[in-house]
PDB file of C-alpha atoms in Angstrom:
ATOM      1  CA  UNK A   1      -0.005  -0.018  -0.006  1.00 86.00           C
ATOM      2  CA  UNK A   2       1.029   3.593  -0.511  1.00 88.00           C
ATOM      3  CA  UNK A   3       2.000   5.933   2.292  1.00 92.00           C
ATOM      4  CA  UNK A   4       3.023   9.551   2.409  1.00 95.00           C
ATOM      5  CA  UNK A   5       5.261  11.086   5.003  1.00 96.00           C
ATOM      6  CA  UNK A   6       6.009  14.666   5.958  1.00 97.00           C
ATOM      7  CA  UNK A   7       8.495  16.115   8.341  1.00 95.00           C
ATOM      8  CA  UNK A   8       8.889  17.827  10.541  1.00 96.00           C
ATOM      9  CA  UNK A   9       5.400  17.709  12.067  1.00 95.00           C
ATOM     10  CA  UNK A  10       5.832  21.107  13.722  1.00 96.00           C
ATOM     11  CA  UNK A  11       8.351  23.880  13.156  1.00 96.00           C
ATOM     12  CA  UNK A  12       8.902  27.247  14.780  1.00 97.00           C
ATOM     13  CA  UNK A  13      11.261  29.501  12.904  1.00 97.00           C
ATOM     14  CA  UNK A  14      12.302  33.169  13.179  1.00 97.00           C
ATOM     15  CA  UNK A  15      11.602  35.635  10.405  1.00 97.00           C
ATOM     16  CA  UNK A  16      14.383  35.634   7.854  1.00 96.00           C
ATOM     17  CA  UNK A  17      15.537  32.103   8.525  1.00 97.00           C
ATOM     18  CA  UNK A  18      15.594  29.369   5.823  1.00 97.00           C
ATOM     19  CA  UNK A  19      13.065  26.609   5.463  1.00 96.00           C
ATOM     20  CA  UNK A  20      13.109  23.054   4.210  1.00 97.00           C
ATOM     21  CA  UNK A  21      10.060  20.786   4.444  1.00 97.00           C
ATOM     22  CA  UNK A  22      10.228  17.287   3.098  1.00 97.00           C
ATOM     23  CA  UNK A  23       7.617  14.954   1.699  1.00 98.00           C
ATOM     24  CA  UNK A  24       8.186  11.366   0.594  1.00 97.00           C
ATOM     25  CA  UNK A  25       5.827   8.796  -0.885  1.00 97.00           C
ATOM     26  CA  UNK A  26       6.216   5.033  -0.615  1.00 96.00           C
ATOM     27  CA  UNK A  27       4.612   2.234  -2.549  1.00 94.00           C
ATOM     28  CA  UNK A  28       4.109   3.920  -5.900  1.00 91.00           C
ATOM     29  CA  UNK A  29       6.166   5.128  -8.840  1.00 90.00           C
ATOM     30  CA  UNK A  30       6.148   8.399 -10.737  1.00 91.00           C
ATOM     31  CA  UNK A  31       3.376  10.012  -8.679  1.00 92.00           C
ATOM     32  CA  UNK A  32       2.052  13.498  -9.238  1.00 91.00           C
ATOM     33  CA  UNK A  33       3.089  15.525  -6.177  1.00 94.00           C
ATOM     34  CA  UNK A  34       1.578  18.625  -4.676  1.00 94.00           C
ATOM     35  CA  UNK A  35       2.291  21.233  -1.987  1.00 95.00           C
ATOM     36  CA  UNK A  36      -0.653  23.075  -0.400  1.00 95.00           C
ATOM     37  CA  UNK A  37      -0.815  25.694   2.332  1.00 94.00           C
ATOM     38  CA  UNK A  38      -3.756  26.095   4.700  1.00 92.00           C
ATOM     39  CA  UNK A  39      -3.740  29.441   6.487  1.00 85.00           C
ATOM     40  CA  UNK A  40      -6.040  30.143   9.396  1.00 77.00           C
ATOM     41  CA  UNK A  41      -9.611  30.775   8.199  1.00 73.00           C
ATOM     42  CA  UNK A  42      -8.739  30.129   4.572  1.00 76.00           C
ATOM     43  CA  UNK A  43      -9.095  27.199   2.259  1.00 81.00           C
ATOM     44  CA  UNK A  44      -6.218  25.106   1.001  1.00 90.00           C
ATOM     45  CA  UNK A  45      -4.123  26.895  -1.590  1.00 90.00           C
ATOM     46  CA  UNK A  46      -2.129  24.982  -4.154  1.00 91.00           C
ATOM     47  CA  UNK A  47       1.464  26.191  -4.109  1.00 94.00           C
ATOM     48  CA  UNK A  48       3.352  23.804  -6.367  1.00 94.00           C
ATOM     49  CA  UNK A  49       2.800  20.607  -8.290  1.00 91.00           C
ATOM     50  CA  UNK A  50       5.154  18.214 -10.043  1.00 92.00           C
ATOM     51  CA  UNK A  51       4.524  15.545 -12.672  1.00 89.00           C
ATOM     52  CA  UNK A  52       8.071  14.208 -12.653  1.00 90.00           C
ATOM     53  CA  UNK A  53      11.662  14.655 -11.454  1.00 91.00           C
ATOM     54  CA  UNK A  54      12.789  18.243 -11.912  1.00 88.00           C
ATOM     55  CA  UNK A  55       9.388  19.309 -13.248  1.00 90.00           C
ATOM     56  CA  UNK A  56       7.835  21.928 -11.009  1.00 91.00           C
ATOM     57  CA  UNK A  57       4.902  24.177 -11.695  1.00 89.00           C
ATOM     58  CA  UNK A  58       4.168  27.157  -9.428  1.00 88.00           C
ATOM     59  CA  UNK A  59       0.625  28.349  -8.826  1.00 82.00           C
ATOM     60  CA  UNK A  60       1.214  31.551  -6.912  1.00 77.00           C
ATOM     61  CA  UNK A  61       4.075  34.029  -6.710  1.00 66.00           C
ATOM     62  CA  UNK A  62       5.782  33.866  -3.336  1.00 77.00           C
ATOM     63  CA  UNK A  63       9.140  33.527  -1.614  1.00 88.00           C
ATOM     64  CA  UNK A  64       8.809  29.719  -1.522  1.00 93.00           C
ATOM     65  CA  UNK A  65      10.281  27.251  -3.977  1.00 94.00           C
ATOM     66  CA  UNK A  66       9.911  23.521  -4.536  1.00 96.00           C
ATOM     67  CA  UNK A  67      12.202  20.822  -5.822  1.00 95.00           C
ATOM     68  CA  UNK A  68      11.834  17.162  -6.716  1.00 96.00           C
ATOM     69  CA  UNK A  69      15.296  15.614  -6.554  1.00 94.00           C
ATOM     70  CA  UNK A  70      13.986  12.042  -6.618  1.00 94.00           C
ATOM     71  CA  UNK A  71      10.890  10.361  -8.013  1.00 95.00           C
ATOM     72  CA  UNK A  72       9.103  10.134  -4.687  1.00 95.00           C
ATOM     73  CA  UNK A  73      10.595  13.113  -2.838  1.00 96.00           C
ATOM     74  CA  UNK A  74       9.186  16.638  -2.867  1.00 97.00           C
ATOM     75  CA  UNK A  75      10.838  19.486  -0.944  1.00 97.00           C
ATOM     76  CA  UNK A  76       9.470  22.898  -0.107  1.00 97.00           C
ATOM     77  CA  UNK A  77      12.048  25.592   0.623  1.00 96.00           C
ATOM     78  CA  UNK A  78      12.553  29.217   1.407  1.00 95.00           C
ATOM     79  CA  UNK A  79      15.701  31.280   1.736  1.00 95.00           C
ATOM     80  CA  UNK A  80      14.112  33.841   4.074  1.00 95.00           C
ATOM     81  CA  UNK A  81      10.841  33.204   5.867  1.00 95.00           C
ATOM     82  CA  UNK A  82       8.165  35.897   6.273  1.00 94.00           C
ATOM     83  CA  UNK A  83       5.545  36.123   8.980  1.00 94.00           C
ATOM     84  CA  UNK A  84       2.924  35.458   6.329  1.00 91.00           C
ATOM     85  CA  UNK A  85       4.492  32.031   5.612  1.00 93.00           C
ATOM     86  CA  UNK A  86       2.957  30.700   8.845  1.00 93.00           C
ATOM     87  CA  UNK A  87       0.411  27.999   8.220  1.00 94.00           C
ATOM     88  CA  UNK A  88      -0.244  24.323   7.804  1.00 95.00           C
ATOM     89  CA  UNK A  89       1.598  22.792   4.860  1.00 96.00           C
ATOM     90  CA  UNK A  90       0.210  19.681   3.249  1.00 96.00           C
ATOM     91  CA  UNK A  91       1.833  17.430   0.704  1.00 97.00           C
ATOM     92  CA  UNK A  92      -0.285  15.235  -1.505  1.00 94.00           C
ATOM     93  CA  UNK A  93       0.121  12.675  -4.262  1.00 93.00           C
ATOM     94  CA  UNK A  94      -2.008  11.233  -7.013  1.00 90.00           C
ATOM     95  CA  UNK A  95      -1.405   8.356  -9.411  1.00 87.00           C
ATOM     96  CA  UNK A  96       0.056   9.736 -12.640  1.00 79.00           C
ATOM     97  CA  UNK A  97      -1.253   6.905 -14.799  1.00 67.00           C
ATOM     98  CA  UNK A  98      -4.806   7.886 -13.920  1.00 64.00           C
ATOM     99  CA  UNK A  99      -4.534  11.595 -14.553  1.00 61.00           C
ATOM    100  CA  UNK A 100      -4.384  14.540 -12.061  1.00 57.00           C
ATOM    101  CA  UNK A 101      -8.141  14.531 -11.746  1.00 65.00           C
ATOM    102  CA  UNK A 102      -8.144  11.419  -9.615  1.00 73.00           C
ATOM    103  CA  UNK A 103      -8.271  11.517  -5.854  1.00 80.00           C
ATOM    104  CA  UNK A 104      -5.289  13.095  -4.163  1.00 87.00           C
ATOM    105  CA  UNK A 105      -3.940  11.480  -1.012  1.00 91.00           C
ATOM    106  CA  UNK A 106      -2.709  13.824   1.633  1.00 93.00           C
ATOM    107  CA  UNK A 107       0.129  13.587   4.142  1.00 95.00           C
ATOM    108  CA  UNK A 108      -0.186  14.429   7.849  1.00 94.00           C
ATOM    109  CA  UNK A 109       0.987  18.005   7.345  1.00 95.00           C
ATOM    110  CA  UNK A 110       3.629  20.333   8.853  1.00 96.00           C
ATOM    111  CA  UNK A 111       2.535  23.164  11.097  1.00 95.00           C
ATOM    112  CA  UNK A 112       4.881  26.148  10.566  1.00 96.00           C
ATOM    113  CA  UNK A 113       4.946  29.149  12.867  1.00 96.00           C
ATOM    114  CA  UNK A 114       7.130  32.064  11.880  1.00 96.00           C
ATOM    115  CA  UNK A 115       7.887  34.468  14.741  1.00 95.00           C
TER     116      UNK A 115
ATOM    117  CA  UNK B   1     -11.327  32.023 -11.428  1.00 87.00           C
ATOM    118  CA  UNK B   2     -13.097  29.215  -9.595  1.00 91.00           C
ATOM    119  CA  UNK B   3     -14.423  29.993  -6.152  1.00 93.00           C
ATOM    120  CA  UNK B   4     -15.807  27.414  -3.755  1.00 95.00           C
ATOM    121  CA  UNK B   5     -18.055  28.377  -0.856  1.00 95.00           C
ATOM    122  CA  UNK B   6     -19.198  26.236   2.042  1.00 95.00           C
ATOM    123  CA  UNK B   7     -22.069  27.246   4.294  1.00 92.00           C
ATOM    124  CA  UNK B   8     -22.349  27.128   7.227  1.00 91.00           C
ATOM    125  CA  UNK B   9     -18.789  27.650   8.485  1.00 93.00           C
ATOM    126  CA  UNK B  10     -19.676  25.741  11.661  1.00 95.00           C
ATOM    127  CA  UNK B  11     -22.501  23.432  12.676  1.00 96.00           C
ATOM    128  CA  UNK B  12     -23.426  21.670  15.930  1.00 97.00           C
ATOM    129  CA  UNK B  13     -26.060  18.965  16.051  1.00 96.00           C
ATOM    130  CA  UNK B  14     -27.124  16.335  18.608  1.00 97.00           C
ATOM    131  CA  UNK B  15     -25.966  12.787  18.080  1.00 97.00           C
ATOM    132  CA  UNK B  16     -28.289  10.693  15.941  1.00 97.00           C
ATOM    133  CA  UNK B  17     -29.567  13.482  13.739  1.00 97.00           C
ATOM    134  CA  UNK B  18     -29.306  13.549   9.982  1.00 97.00           C
ATOM    135  CA  UNK B  19     -27.553  16.601   8.540  1.00 96.00           C
ATOM    136  CA  UNK B  20     -26.615  18.282   5.257  1.00 96.00           C
ATOM    137  CA  UNK B  21     -23.478  20.232   4.433  1.00 97.00           C
ATOM    138  CA  UNK B  22     -23.526  22.565   1.457  1.00 97.00           C
ATOM    139  CA  UNK B  23     -20.962  23.458  -1.172  1.00 97.00           C
ATOM    140  CA  UNK B  24     -21.284  25.845  -4.111  1.00 97.00           C
ATOM    141  CA  UNK B  25     -18.884  26.681  -6.893  1.00 97.00           C
ATOM    142  CA  UNK B  26     -18.848  29.467  -9.448  1.00 96.00           C
ATOM    143  CA  UNK B  27     -17.485  27.744 -12.579  1.00 93.00           C
ATOM    144  CA  UNK B  28     -19.520  24.726 -13.668  1.00 91.00           C
ATOM    145  CA  UNK B  29     -16.750  23.486 -16.027  1.00 91.00           C
ATOM    146  CA  UNK B  30     -15.466  20.947 -13.530  1.00 91.00           C
ATOM    147  CA  UNK B  31     -14.157  17.446 -13.994  1.00 89.00           C
ATOM    148  CA  UNK B  32     -15.184  16.192 -10.593  1.00 92.00           C
ATOM    149  CA  UNK B  33     -16.033  17.188  -7.047  1.00 94.00           C
ATOM    150  CA  UNK B  34     -14.664  15.673  -3.896  1.00 94.00           C
ATOM    151  CA  UNK B  35     -15.524  15.778  -0.235  1.00 96.00           C
ATOM    152  CA  UNK B  36     -12.761  15.491   2.301  1.00 95.00           C
ATOM    153  CA  UNK B  37     -12.638  15.160   6.064  1.00 96.00           C
ATOM    154  CA  UNK B  38      -9.979  16.897   8.166  1.00 94.00           C
ATOM    155  CA  UNK B  39      -9.465  16.189  11.846  1.00 94.00           C
ATOM    156  CA  UNK B  40      -7.809  18.943  13.910  1.00 89.00           C
ATOM    157  CA  UNK B  41      -4.122  19.341  13.072  1.00 86.00           C
ATOM    158  CA  UNK B  42      -4.259  16.461  10.619  1.00 89.00           C
ATOM    159  CA  UNK B  43      -4.162  15.863   6.918  1.00 90.00           C
ATOM    160  CA  UNK B  44      -7.160  15.312   4.667  1.00 92.00           C
ATOM    161  CA  UNK B  45      -9.002  12.069   4.092  1.00 92.00           C
ATOM    162  CA  UNK B  46     -11.007  11.655   0.897  1.00 91.00           C
ATOM    163  CA  UNK B  47     -14.623  10.649   1.584  1.00 95.00           C
ATOM    164  CA  UNK B  48     -16.377  10.731  -1.768  1.00 94.00           C
ATOM    165  CA  UNK B  49     -15.547  11.677  -5.365  1.00 92.00           C
ATOM    166  CA  UNK B  50     -18.308  12.489  -7.825  1.00 93.00           C
ATOM    167  CA  UNK B  51     -17.462  12.639 -11.507  1.00 90.00           C
ATOM    168  CA  UNK B  52     -19.093  15.527 -13.410  1.00 90.00           C
ATOM    169  CA  UNK B  53     -21.289  13.048 -15.293  1.00 90.00           C
ATOM    170  CA  UNK B  54     -22.658  11.591 -12.022  1.00 92.00           C
ATOM    171  CA  UNK B  55     -25.435  12.882  -9.768  1.00 94.00           C
ATOM    172  CA  UNK B  56     -24.452  11.249  -6.495  1.00 95.00           C
ATOM    173  CA  UNK B  57     -22.150   8.895  -4.671  1.00 95.00           C
ATOM    174  CA  UNK B  58     -22.738   6.931  -1.457  1.00 96.00           C
ATOM    175  CA  UNK B  59     -20.416   5.424   1.102  1.00 95.00           C
ATOM    176  CA  UNK B  60     -21.927   4.007   4.243  1.00 96.00           C
ATOM    177  CA  UNK B  61     -23.823   6.776   6.066  1.00 97.00           C
ATOM    178  CA  UNK B  62     -22.538   9.407   3.630  1.00 97.00           C
ATOM    179  CA  UNK B  63     -24.266  10.518   0.439  1.00 97.00           C
ATOM    180  CA  UNK B  64     -22.959  13.255  -1.790  1.00 97.00           C
ATOM    181  CA  UNK B  65     -24.931  14.846  -4.602  1.00 97.00           C
ATOM    182  CA  UNK B  66     -23.836  17.046  -7.455  1.00 97.00           C
ATOM    183  CA  UNK B  67     -25.838  19.514  -9.556  1.00 96.00           C
ATOM    184  CA  UNK B  68     -23.175  20.786 -11.911  1.00 93.00           C
ATOM    185  CA  UNK B  69     -25.442  23.140 -13.829  1.00 92.00           C
ATOM    186  CA  UNK B  70     -26.392  25.053 -10.680  1.00 94.00           C
ATOM    187  CA  UNK B  71     -22.901  24.767  -9.152  1.00 96.00           C
ATOM    188  CA  UNK B  72     -24.013  22.976  -6.015  1.00 97.00           C
ATOM    189  CA  UNK B  73     -23.190  19.889  -4.016  1.00 97.00           C
ATOM    190  CA  UNK B  74     -24.458  18.523  -0.740  1.00 97.00           C
ATOM    191  CA  UNK B  75     -23.015  16.011   1.694  1.00 97.00           C
ATOM    192  CA  UNK B  76     -25.683  14.171   3.637  1.00 97.00           C
ATOM    193  CA  UNK B  77     -24.682  12.401   6.858  1.00 97.00           C
ATOM    194  CA  UNK B  78     -27.170   9.998   8.277  1.00 97.00           C
ATOM    195  CA  UNK B  79     -27.513   9.090  11.951  1.00 97.00           C
ATOM    196  CA  UNK B  80     -24.627  11.299  13.057  1.00 97.00           C
ATOM    197  CA  UNK B  81     -22.120  10.064  15.635  1.00 97.00           C
ATOM    198  CA  UNK B  82     -19.573  11.909  17.825  1.00 96.00           C
ATOM    199  CA  UNK B  83     -16.832  10.405  15.671  1.00 96.00           C
ATOM    200  CA  UNK B  84     -18.150  12.391  12.713  1.00 97.00           C
ATOM    201  CA  UNK B  85     -16.944  15.619  14.403  1.00 97.00           C
ATOM    202  CA  UNK B  86     -14.376  17.155  12.066  1.00 97.00           C
ATOM    203  CA  UNK B  87     -14.028  19.785   9.367  1.00 96.00           C
ATOM    204  CA  UNK B  88     -15.514  18.809   6.018  1.00 97.00           C
ATOM    205  CA  UNK B  89     -13.960  20.264   2.891  1.00 96.00           C
ATOM    206  CA  UNK B  90     -15.393  20.403  -0.587  1.00 96.00           C
ATOM    207  CA  UNK B  91     -13.093  20.621  -3.575  1.00 94.00           C
ATOM    208  CA  UNK B  92     -13.679  20.835  -7.317  1.00 94.00           C
ATOM    209  CA  UNK B  93     -11.228  19.698  -9.991  1.00 90.00           C
ATOM    210  CA  UNK B  94     -11.046  21.898 -13.076  1.00 85.00           C
ATOM    211  CA  UNK B  95      -8.423  23.678 -15.090  1.00 78.00           C
ATOM    212  CA  UNK B  96      -5.888  21.052 -13.989  1.00 78.00           C
ATOM    213  CA  UNK B  97      -6.156  21.683 -10.280  1.00 82.00           C
ATOM    214  CA  UNK B  98      -8.223  21.237  -7.137  1.00 88.00           C
ATOM    215  CA  UNK B  99      -9.901  24.315  -5.681  1.00 91.00           C
ATOM    216  CA  UNK B 100     -10.983  23.965  -2.056  1.00 93.00           C
ATOM    217  CA  UNK B 101     -13.684  25.585  -0.004  1.00 94.00           C
ATOM    218  CA  UNK B 102     -12.907  26.867   3.485  1.00 90.00           C
ATOM    219  CA  UNK B 103     -14.800  24.005   5.080  1.00 94.00           C
ATOM    220  CA  UNK B 104     -17.601  23.395   7.571  1.00 96.00           C
ATOM    221  CA  UNK B 105     -16.573  22.572  11.110  1.00 96.00           C
ATOM    222  CA  UNK B 106     -19.005  19.956  12.350  1.00 97.00           C
ATOM    223  CA  UNK B 107     -19.501  19.096  16.034  1.00 97.00           C
ATOM    224  CA  UNK B 108     -21.741  16.214  17.041  1.00 97.00           C
ATOM    225  CA  UNK B 109     -23.031  16.637  20.556  1.00 96.00           C
ATOM    226  CA  UNK B 110     -23.302  13.319  22.518  1.00 94.00           C
TER     227      UNK B 110
END
């Protein structure tokens, strides 16, 4: 069966510090991968998605970036965090052979607090 | 730009009651609609997926309907239980991405 992992689970970082959140998927190959952010009182916002190694699409302009160094690894980064980067970050995957419209499976999330 | 709205934002009902959660979307050109459940501080769990050509889907005590032309979906929960307490999110897939509503926070009172 497939599983998706995210770490860390919780992170408190000062403004201006760097960020690296990691997501890995097990039990499948060549998944579509997604990063979402859920801010307080707002719906989930798609940040990045990837259909393959090195292929990243960005949905919104921001000071975050994403990379996919391996087939089942998706990393969310920032060089300098802003207060507005606080939120709950969710990684998700979907089977690529069934199209992006199929159900996405979400990880447990990382809660980021920027102070 | 697709916008998804869920009303009410919060709902409390006594255990055992049947209830309906509402979702509306502005662009009817969708591929499918999904309902998710999110427990506090946790990720999302997919409950039901309705293709645009379908009218409803059922899973156990849950029934979701879709009226694409009017841009509406409902999630019906029968015989509610305290374990149903969670936030329920509606999401539509269109233009190559999922667009989420802000959710309805449901509390079932024992």
